[in-house]
Amino acid sequence: MKLIDINEIKKAQNRLQHIIAQNPLAYAPRLSKVANTQVFLKKENLQLTGAFKIRGAFNKLASLKEEDEKNKTTILEQGVICASAGNHAQGVAFSAQHFRTKAVIVMPEATPLLKVTGTKAMGAEVILAGNNYDEAYTHALNLAKERNLTFIHPFADREVIAGQGSIALEMINEECLDKIVVPIGGGGLISGIASAYKALYPTTKVIGVNAKGANAMKKSYEQKKIQNSQFVKTIADGIAVRDVNEGVFECILAGVDEIVEVDDEEIASAILFLLESQKLVVEGAGAAGVAALMHHKIDVEPRHKVGVVLSGGNIDVTMLNIIIEKALLKSDRKMKFQVILVDKPGSLQKLTELLTKEGANIVFINYSRVSTKLEYGDAIVELALEIKGREHKESVQKILLQNGYKFNEIL
């Protein structure tokens, strides 16, 4: 597959103009300071379905509608089907509802509940199958044949890619950017963006970001030959794609200047940073570009203007809670530990008074005296404290040791 013709992307933009939320590029001062460059965010997490995928899906179904009208066929009326980790699913479901046709969506079994319920709410039939996108994809292809449905590929489709490329036209219209940072799963988003930039502003560098646990595209790009993964494992479920599509790979080789990778810890820190500093809820895939900048995976200069695509915001609440909890522990804003006490009246009160005097806020206590590891007459207490950073933590630890408490920190 070659780069998408700019006229196809402009045609997609026209189809989408009354559907897409026009979210302008937003300068991010705090992120700019961390990354030591000028960073602008493209907030696709604020789209109607919570992700950029609505662009490609709607453009594809709109093109099918036009084909039906031109050739007097009923392709769209028969219904559509897709495989998706969630965001493409909601894009297809919304588009099918708009064009009044049925949609069947096959999702991996581990898809976050938020994405499943969001897709069902748009009237689609949802089928959970497979451990990852690629297994769901195989199942969807089989169902497409059985039910005579049109398969809407999430990334290896020219109309889908053209729809995603409309993001670049909006960015080009607002800022002259030196670099564009884009998450890569299957590669449809970056293919569309790269196609637009290479046609209109070829000096702008297009940089992709893979999750380390799903980095087949990065390996393939570096070796100039497809290198599929045996399995994928990452919190960025939106870019957890195991296999590389040949057509998309050719497009990426032609239009992408560099691919870097970030691990789950880096992605998690970016999610929390965006939540705290930008007041934005962004999923793992959407935060990948920010993670790359925060952890200096991309060469930038202070004078550069760098655009980052926040591709989606459909993060599972449970995952968000885990990320926040772990981040609080790592940043010394929370402390968990176990301590052995003599099981008698006043022992726990003495400990809590000591911690309170030290300025630690106790948010959790579990008191047990039945553990087989305890001596008779002892109790084990697990506590969680809100603290104010490294120095405060060290102060709490010091006061515990000075008062004869032996404790084990829980990480």
CSV table of C-alpha atoms in Angstrom, one decimal:
chain,number,residue,atom,x,y,z
A,1,MET,CA,0.0,0.0,0.0
A,2,LYS,CA,1.4,3.4,-1.0
A,3,LEU,CA,0.9,6.6,0.9
A,4,ILE,CA,-2.8,7.8,0.7
A,5,ASP,CA,-3.4,10.5,-1.9
A,6,ILE,CA,-4.0,13.8,-0.3
A,7,ASN,CA,-7.2,14.3,-2.3
A,8,GLU,CA,-8.6,11.1,-0.6
A,9,ILE,CA,-7.8,12.6,2.8
A,10,LYS,CA,-9.4,15.9,1.9
A,11,LYS,CA,-12.5,14.1,0.6
A,12,ALA,CA,-12.6,12.3,4.0
A,13,GLN,CA,-12.4,15.6,5.8
A,14,ASN,CA,-15.4,16.9,3.9
A,15,ARG,CA,-17.4,13.8,4.8
A,16,LEU,CA,-16.5,14.2,8.5
A,17,GLN,CA,-16.9,17.9,8.9
A,18,HIS,CA,-20.4,17.7,10.6
A,19,ILE,CA,-19.5,14.6,12.6
A,20,ILE,CA,-16.1,15.3,14.2
A,21,ALA,CA,-15.6,17.5,17.2
A,22,GLN,CA,-13.1,20.2,16.2
A,23,ASN,CA,-10.6,20.2,19.1
A,24,PRO,CA,-7.9,22.7,18.4
A,25,LEU,CA,-4.2,22.0,19.1
A,26,ALA,CA,-3.6,23.0,22.7
A,27,TYR,CA,-0.2,24.2,24.0
A,28,ALA,CA,0.9,22.2,27.1
A,29,PRO,CA,3.2,24.4,29.2
A,30,ARG,CA,4.0,21.8,31.9
A,31,LEU,CA,4.7,19.0,29.5
A,32,SER,CA,6.8,21.5,27.4
A,33,LYS,CA,8.9,22.2,30.4
A,34,VAL,CA,9.4,18.5,31.2
A,35,ALA,CA,10.2,17.7,27.5
A,36,ASN,CA,12.3,20.8,27.0
A,37,THR,CA,10.5,21.7,23.8
A,38,GLN,CA,7.2,23.3,22.7
A,39,VAL,CA,4.5,20.7,22.9
A,40,PHE,CA,1.0,20.9,21.4
A,41,LEU,CA,-1.7,18.3,22.1
A,42,LYS,CA,-4.3,17.1,19.6
A,43,LYS,CA,-7.0,15.9,22.0
A,44,GLU,CA,-8.7,13.0,20.1
A,45,ASN,CA,-9.7,11.6,23.5
A,46,LEU,CA,-12.4,14.3,23.4
A,47,GLN,CA,-14.1,12.9,20.3
A,48,LEU,CA,-17.7,11.8,20.5
A,49,THR,CA,-16.7,8.1,20.9
A,50,GLY,CA,-13.7,9.0,23.0
A,51,ALA,CA,-11.1,8.3,20.3
A,52,PHE,CA,-9.9,9.2,16.8
A,53,LYS,CA,-11.3,5.9,15.4
A,54,ILE,CA,-14.6,7.4,14.6
A,55,ARG,CA,-12.9,9.3,11.7
A,56,GLY,CA,-11.8,6.2,9.7
A,57,ALA,CA,-14.9,4.2,10.5
A,58,PHE,CA,-17.3,6.9,9.4
A,59,ASN,CA,-15.4,7.7,6.3
A,60,LYS,CA,-15.5,4.0,5.3
A,61,LEU,CA,-19.2,3.6,5.8
A,62,ALA,CA,-19.8,6.9,4.1
A,63,SER,CA,-17.9,5.6,1.1
A,64,LEU,CA,-19.9,2.4,1.1
A,65,LYS,CA,-23.1,4.5,1.2
A,66,GLU,CA,-21.9,6.5,-1.8
A,67,GLU,CA,-21.0,3.2,-3.7
A,68,ASP,CA,-24.5,1.8,-3.0
A,69,GLU,CA,-26.2,4.9,-4.4
A,70,LYS,CA,-23.9,5.0,-7.4
A,71,ASN,CA,-24.1,1.3,-8.4
A,72,LYS,CA,-27.6,0.6,-6.9
A,73,THR,CA,-26.2,-2.1,-4.6
A,74,THR,CA,-27.1,-2.9,-1.0
A,75,ILE,CA,-23.6,-3.5,0.5
A,76,LEU,CA,-24.1,-1.2,3.5
A,77,GLU,CA,-27.7,-2.3,4.1
A,78,GLN,CA,-26.6,-5.9,4.6
A,79,GLY,CA,-24.6,-4.9,7.7
A,80,VAL,CA,-21.0,-4.5,8.7
A,81,ILE,CA,-18.7,-6.3,11.1
A,82,CYS,CA,-15.3,-5.5,12.6
A,83,ALA,CA,-12.7,-6.7,15.1
A,84,SER,CA,-11.5,-4.2,17.6
A,85,ALA,CA,-9.9,-3.7,21.0
A,86,GLY,CA,-12.6,-1.1,21.6
A,87,ASN,CA,-12.2,2.3,20.0
A,88,HIS,CA,-12.7,1.2,16.3
A,89,ALA,CA,-15.7,-0.8,17.6
A,90,GLN,CA,-17.4,2.3,18.9
A,91,GLY,CA,-16.5,4.2,15.7
A,92,VAL,CA,-18.1,1.5,13.6
A,93,ALA,CA,-21.1,1.2,15.9
A,94,PHE,CA,-21.7,5.0,15.8
A,95,SER,CA,-21.3,5.1,12.1
A,96,ALA,CA,-23.6,2.1,11.5
A,97,GLN,CA,-26.3,3.7,13.7
A,98,HIS,CA,-25.9,6.9,11.7
A,99,PHE,CA,-26.4,5.1,8.4
A,100,ARG,CA,-29.1,2.9,9.9
A,101,THR,CA,-27.5,-0.5,9.3
A,102,LYS,CA,-26.6,-3.3,11.7
A,103,ALA,CA,-23.1,-3.7,13.2
A,104,VAL,CA,-21.5,-6.8,14.7
A,105,ILE,CA,-18.4,-6.1,16.7
A,106,VAL,CA,-15.9,-8.8,17.8
A,107,MET,CA,-13.7,-7.8,20.7
A,108,PRO,CA,-10.9,-9.6,22.6
A,109,GLU,CA,-12.2,-11.2,25.8
A,110,ALA,CA,-10.1,-8.9,28.0
A,111,THR,CA,-11.5,-5.7,26.5
A,112,PRO,CA,-12.3,-3.1,29.2
A,113,LEU,CA,-15.9,-3.0,30.3
A,114,LEU,CA,-16.2,0.7,29.4
A,115,LYS,CA,-15.5,-0.1,25.8
A,116,VAL,CA,-17.9,-3.0,25.7
A,117,THR,CA,-20.8,-1.1,27.2
A,118,GLY,CA,-20.1,1.9,25.2
A,119,THR,CA,-20.3,-0.1,22.0
A,120,LYS,CA,-23.5,-1.9,23.0
A,121,ALA,CA,-25.1,1.5,23.9
A,122,MET,CA,-24.8,2.4,20.2
A,123,GLY,CA,-26.9,-0.5,19.1
A,124,ALA,CA,-24.2,-2.9,18.0
A,125,GLU,CA,-24.1,-6.7,18.7
A,126,VAL,CA,-20.9,-7.4,20.7
A,127,ILE,CA,-19.1,-10.7,20.6
A,128,LEU,CA,-16.1,-11.4,22.9
A,129,ALA,CA,-13.6,-13.8,21.3
A,130,GLY,CA,-9.9,-14.4,21.5
A,131,ASN,CA,-7.1,-13.3,23.8
A,132,ASN,CA,-6.0,-10.4,21.7
A,133,TYR,CA,-6.9,-8.3,18.6
A,134,ASP,CA,-5.5,-10.8,16.1
A,135,GLU,CA,-7.5,-13.7,17.5
A,136,ALA,CA,-10.7,-11.5,17.5
A,137,TYR,CA,-9.9,-10.5,13.9
A,138,THR,CA,-9.8,-14.1,12.7
A,139,HIS,CA,-13.1,-14.8,14.4
A,140,ALA,CA,-14.7,-11.7,12.8
A,141,LEU,CA,-13.5,-12.7,9.3
A,142,ASN,CA,-15.2,-16.1,9.7
A,143,LEU,CA,-18.4,-14.5,10.9
A,144,ALA,CA,-18.3,-12.0,8.0
A,145,LYS,CA,-18.5,-14.9,5.6
A,146,GLU,CA,-21.2,-16.8,7.5
A,147,ARG,CA,-23.5,-13.8,7.8
A,148,ASN,CA,-22.6,-12.0,4.6
A,149,LEU,CA,-21.4,-8.9,6.3
A,150,THR,CA,-18.9,-6.3,5.1
A,151,PHE,CA,-15.7,-6.4,7.1
A,152,ILE,CA,-14.5,-3.0,8.2
A,153,HIS,CA,-10.8,-3.3,8.9
A,154,PRO,CA,-9.5,-1.0,11.7
A,155,PHE,CA,-6.3,0.1,9.9
A,156,ALA,CA,-5.6,-1.8,6.7
A,157,ASP,CA,-8.1,0.0,4.6
A,158,ARG,CA,-7.5,3.1,2.4
A,159,GLU,CA,-10.8,4.9,3.3
A,160,VAL,CA,-10.2,4.2,7.0
A,161,ILE,CA,-6.6,5.5,6.8
A,162,ALA,CA,-7.8,8.6,4.8
A,163,GLY,CA,-10.3,9.3,7.6
A,164,GLN,CA,-7.5,9.1,10.2
A,165,GLY,CA,-5.4,11.4,8.0
A,166,SER,CA,-8.0,14.2,8.5
A,167,ILE,CA,-6.4,14.8,11.9
A,168,ALA,CA,-3.2,16.0,10.1
A,169,LEU,CA,-5.2,18.5,7.9
A,170,GLU,CA,-6.6,20.1,11.1
A,171,MET,CA,-3.1,20.2,12.7
A,172,ILE,CA,-1.5,21.7,9.5
A,173,ASN,CA,-4.2,24.4,9.5
A,174,GLU,CA,-3.3,25.5,13.0
A,175,GLU,CA,0.5,25.2,13.6
A,176,CYS,CA,3.7,24.7,11.6
A,177,LEU,CA,5.1,21.8,13.5
A,178,ASP,CA,8.6,20.4,13.4
A,179,LYS,CA,7.6,16.9,14.6
A,180,ILE,CA,4.5,14.9,15.0
A,181,VAL,CA,4.4,12.1,17.6
A,182,VAL,CA,1.8,9.4,17.0
A,183,PRO,CA,1.0,6.1,18.8
A,184,ILE,CA,1.3,2.9,16.6
A,185,GLY,CA,-0.8,-0.2,17.0
A,186,GLY,CA,-1.9,-1.5,13.6
A,187,GLY,CA,-0.5,1.7,12.0
A,188,GLY,CA,-3.6,3.2,10.3
A,189,LEU,CA,-3.5,6.4,12.3
A,190,ILE,CA,0.2,7.2,11.6
A,191,SER,CA,-0.2,6.1,8.0
A,192,GLY,CA,-2.9,8.7,7.4
A,193,ILE,CA,-1.1,11.4,9.2
A,194,ALA,CA,2.2,10.6,7.5
A,195,SER,CA,0.4,10.6,4.1
A,196,ALA,CA,-0.9,14.1,4.7
A,197,TYR,CA,2.3,15.6,6.0
A,198,LYS,CA,4.5,14.1,3.3
A,199,ALA,CA,2.2,15.6,0.7
A,200,LEU,CA,1.8,19.1,2.2
A,201,TYR,CA,4.7,19.6,4.7
A,202,PRO,CA,7.4,16.9,3.9
A,203,THR,CA,10.0,18.6,6.2
A,204,THR,CA,7.9,17.7,9.3
A,205,LYS,CA,9.2,14.6,11.0
A,206,VAL,CA,6.6,11.9,11.7
A,207,ILE,CA,7.5,9.8,14.7
A,208,GLY,CA,5.7,6.6,15.8
A,209,VAL,CA,5.5,5.2,19.3
A,210,ASN,CA,5.1,1.5,20.1
A,211,ALA,CA,4.4,-0.1,23.4
A,212,LYS,CA,7.4,-2.2,24.4
A,213,GLY,CA,5.0,-5.1,25.0
A,214,ALA,CA,3.6,-4.9,21.5
A,215,ASN,CA,6.5,-3.6,19.4
A,216,ALA,CA,6.3,-5.7,16.2
A,217,MET,CA,6.0,-2.6,14.1
A,218,LYS,CA,9.2,-1.0,15.6
A,219,LYS,CA,11.2,-4.2,15.0
A,220,SER,CA,9.9,-4.5,11.5
A,221,TYR,CA,10.6,-0.9,10.7
A,222,GLU,CA,14.2,-1.2,11.9
A,223,GLN,CA,14.9,-4.4,10.0
A,224,LYS,CA,12.8,-3.3,6.9
A,225,LYS,CA,11.1,-6.6,7.1
A,226,ILE,CA,8.0,-7.8,8.8
A,227,GLN,CA,8.7,-9.2,12.3
A,228,ASN,CA,5.5,-10.4,14.0
A,229,SER,CA,5.3,-11.0,17.7
A,230,GLN,CA,4.4,-14.3,19.4
A,231,PHE,CA,2.2,-12.5,22.0
A,232,VAL,CA,1.5,-9.0,23.3
A,233,LYS,CA,1.3,-7.7,26.8
A,234,THR,CA,0.8,-4.0,27.6
A,235,ILE,CA,-1.6,-1.7,29.5
A,236,ALA,CA,-2.0,0.2,26.2
A,237,ASP,CA,-4.7,-2.2,24.9
A,238,GLY,CA,-5.5,0.2,22.0
A,239,ILE,CA,-2.1,-0.5,20.4
A,240,ALA,CA,-1.7,-4.1,21.5
A,241,VAL,CA,-1.4,-5.5,18.0
A,242,ARG,CA,0.6,-8.7,17.5
A,243,ASP,CA,1.0,-8.9,13.8
A,244,VAL,CA,2.1,-6.3,11.2
A,245,ASN,CA,-0.1,-5.8,8.1
A,246,GLU,CA,2.0,-5.8,4.9
A,247,GLY,CA,0.2,-3.0,3.2
A,248,VAL,CA,0.3,-0.7,6.2
A,249,PHE,CA,3.9,-1.6,6.8
A,250,GLU,CA,4.8,-0.4,3.2
A,251,CYS,CA,3.0,2.9,3.9
A,252,ILE,CA,4.9,3.4,7.2
A,253,LEU,CA,8.2,2.7,5.5
A,254,ALA,CA,7.4,5.4,3.0
A,255,GLY,CA,6.1,8.0,5.4
A,256,VAL,CA,7.4,7.6,8.9
A,257,ASP,CA,10.8,9.0,9.9
A,258,GLU,CA,11.3,7.1,13.2
A,259,ILE,CA,9.7,4.7,15.6
A,260,VAL,CA,10.5,4.6,19.4
A,261,GLU,CA,9.1,2.5,22.2
A,262,VAL,CA,7.9,3.1,25.7
A,263,ASP,CA,7.2,0.5,28.5
A,264,ASP,CA,4.2,0.2,30.7
A,265,GLU,CA,5.7,2.1,33.6
A,266,GLU,CA,6.4,5.1,31.3
A,267,ILE,CA,2.9,4.9,29.9
A,268,ALA,CA,1.4,4.8,33.3
A,269,SER,CA,3.4,7.9,34.4
A,270,ALA,CA,2.2,9.7,31.3
A,271,ILE,CA,-1.5,8.8,32.1
A,272,LEU,CA,-1.1,10.2,35.6
A,273,PHE,CA,0.8,13.3,34.4
A,274,LEU,CA,-2.0,14.1,31.9
A,275,LEU,CA,-4.6,13.6,34.6
A,276,GLU,CA,-2.9,15.8,37.1
A,277,SER,CA,-1.3,18.5,35.0
A,278,GLN,CA,-3.6,18.7,31.9
A,279,LYS,CA,-6.9,17.5,33.6
A,280,LEU,CA,-7.2,15.0,30.8
A,281,VAL,CA,-8.3,11.4,31.0
A,282,VAL,CA,-6.3,9.4,28.4
A,283,GLU,CA,-6.0,5.7,27.9
A,284,GLY,CA,-2.6,3.9,27.6
A,285,ALA,CA,-2.4,4.1,23.8
A,286,GLY,CA,-3.3,7.8,23.9
A,287,ALA,CA,-0.6,8.5,26.4
A,288,ALA,CA,2.2,6.7,24.5
A,289,GLY,CA,3.4,9.9,22.7
A,290,VAL,CA,3.5,11.9,25.9
A,291,ALA,CA,5.4,9.0,27.6
A,292,ALA,CA,8.0,9.2,24.8
A,293,LEU,CA,8.5,12.9,25.3
A,294,MET,CA,8.5,12.7,29.1
A,295,HIS,CA,11.1,10.0,29.1
A,296,HIS,CA,13.2,11.7,26.4
A,297,LYS,CA,12.9,9.0,23.8
A,298,ILE,CA,12.7,11.6,21.0
A,299,ASP,CA,15.4,14.1,20.1
A,300,VAL,CA,14.0,17.6,20.4
A,301,GLU,CA,15.2,21.1,20.8
A,302,PRO,CA,13.7,24.0,22.8
A,303,ARG,CA,12.8,25.9,19.6
A,304,HIS,CA,11.0,22.9,18.1
A,305,LYS,CA,7.2,22.7,18.0
A,306,VAL,CA,6.0,19.2,18.6
A,307,GLY,CA,2.5,17.9,18.1
A,308,VAL,CA,1.3,14.9,20.1
A,309,VAL,CA,-1.8,13.0,19.2
A,310,LEU,CA,-3.8,11.8,22.3
A,311,SER,CA,-5.5,9.1,20.3
A,312,GLY,CA,-8.1,8.0,22.9
A,313,GLY,CA,-9.5,8.4,26.4
A,314,ASN,CA,-11.5,5.2,26.9
A,315,ILE,CA,-9.5,3.8,29.9
A,316,ASP,CA,-11.1,1.3,32.2
A,317,VAL,CA,-11.8,2.8,35.6
A,318,THR,CA,-10.2,-0.2,37.4
A,319,MET,CA,-7.0,0.2,35.4
A,320,LEU,CA,-6.9,3.9,36.1
A,321,ASN,CA,-7.3,3.2,39.8
A,322,ILE,CA,-4.4,0.8,39.7
A,323,ILE,CA,-2.2,3.3,37.9
A,324,ILE,CA,-3.0,6.1,40.4
A,325,GLU,CA,-2.4,3.8,43.4
A,326,LYS,CA,0.9,2.6,42.2
A,327,ALA,CA,2.0,6.1,41.1
A,328,LEU,CA,1.2,7.5,44.6
A,329,LEU,CA,3.4,4.8,46.2
A,330,LYS,CA,6.3,5.4,43.8
A,331,SER,CA,6.2,9.1,44.2
A,332,ASP,CA,6.2,8.8,48.0
A,333,ARG,CA,2.7,10.4,48.3
A,334,LYS,CA,1.5,7.2,49.9
A,335,MET,CA,3.2,4.6,52.1
A,336,LYS,CA,2.0,1.1,53.0
A,337,PHE,CA,3.7,-1.1,55.6
A,338,GLN,CA,3.1,-3.9,58.1
A,339,VAL,CA,4.2,-3.8,61.8
A,340,ILE,CA,4.0,-6.3,64.6
A,341,LEU,CA,2.3,-5.1,67.8
A,342,VAL,CA,1.8,-6.7,71.2
A,343,ASP,CA,-1.9,-7.6,71.2
A,344,LYS,CA,-3.1,-5.6,74.2
A,345,PRO,CA,-5.3,-2.5,74.8
A,346,GLY,CA,-3.6,0.7,73.8
A,347,SER,CA,-0.9,-0.8,71.5
A,348,LEU,CA,-2.7,0.3,68.3
A,349,GLN,CA,-3.7,3.7,69.8
A,350,LYS,CA,0.0,4.4,70.7
A,351,LEU,CA,1.1,3.6,67.1
A,352,THR,CA,-1.7,5.8,65.5
A,353,GLU,CA,-1.0,8.7,67.8
A,354,LEU,CA,2.7,8.5,66.9
A,355,LEU,CA,1.9,8.6,63.2
A,356,THR,CA,-0.6,11.4,63.6
A,357,LYS,CA,1.9,13.5,65.5
A,358,GLU,CA,4.3,13.0,62.6
A,359,GLY,CA,1.7,14.5,60.2
A,360,ALA,CA,0.8,11.2,58.4
A,361,ASN,CA,-2.8,10.7,57.4
A,362,ILE,CA,-3.9,7.1,58.1
A,363,VAL,CA,-6.3,6.0,55.3
A,364,PHE,CA,-6.3,2.3,55.9
A,365,ILE,CA,-5.8,-0.1,58.8
A,366,ASN,CA,-6.1,-3.9,58.9
A,367,TYR,CA,-5.6,-5.6,62.3
A,368,SER,CA,-5.1,-9.4,62.5
A,369,ARG,CA,-3.9,-11.7,65.2
A,370,VAL,CA,-4.6,-15.1,63.6
A,371,SER,CA,-1.7,-15.3,61.1
A,372,THR,CA,0.3,-18.6,61.5
A,373,LYS,CA,3.5,-16.5,61.2
A,374,LEU,CA,2.7,-14.6,64.5
A,375,GLU,CA,3.6,-15.7,68.0
A,376,TYR,CA,0.8,-16.0,70.4
A,377,GLY,CA,0.0,-12.6,72.0
A,378,ASP,CA,1.1,-10.6,68.9
A,379,ALA,CA,-0.9,-9.0,66.2
A,380,ILE,CA,0.0,-7.8,62.7
A,381,VAL,CA,-1.2,-4.4,61.5
A,382,GLU,CA,-1.2,-3.3,57.9
A,383,LEU,CA,-1.5,0.5,57.4
A,384,ALA,CA,-1.7,2.9,54.4
A,385,LEU,CA,-0.6,6.5,55.0
A,386,GLU,CA,-0.9,9.6,52.9
A,387,ILE,CA,2.5,11.4,53.1
A,388,LYS,CA,4.1,14.4,51.6
A,389,GLY,CA,7.1,13.1,49.7
A,390,ARG,CA,10.5,11.4,50.2
A,391,GLU,CA,11.6,13.5,53.2
A,392,HIS,CA,8.3,13.0,55.0
A,393,LYS,CA,8.5,9.2,54.4
A,394,GLU,CA,12.0,9.0,55.8
A,395,SER,CA,10.8,11.0,58.8
A,396,VAL,CA,8.0,8.5,59.4
A,397,GLN,CA,10.3,5.6,59.1
A,398,LYS,CA,12.8,7.2,61.5
A,399,ILE,CA,10.2,7.8,64.2
A,400,LEU,CA,9.0,4.2,63.9
A,401,LEU,CA,12.5,2.8,64.4
A,402,GLN,CA,13.2,5.2,67.3
A,403,ASN,CA,10.1,3.9,69.1
A,404,GLY,CA,11.1,0.2,68.6
A,405,TYR,CA,8.7,-0.7,65.8
A,406,LYS,CA,9.9,-3.3,63.3
A,407,PHE,CA,8.1,-2.8,60.0
A,408,ASN,CA,8.1,-4.1,56.4
A,409,GLU,CA,7.2,-1.7,53.7
A,410,ILE,CA,4.6,-3.0,51.1
A,411,LEU,CA,5.5,-1.9,47.6
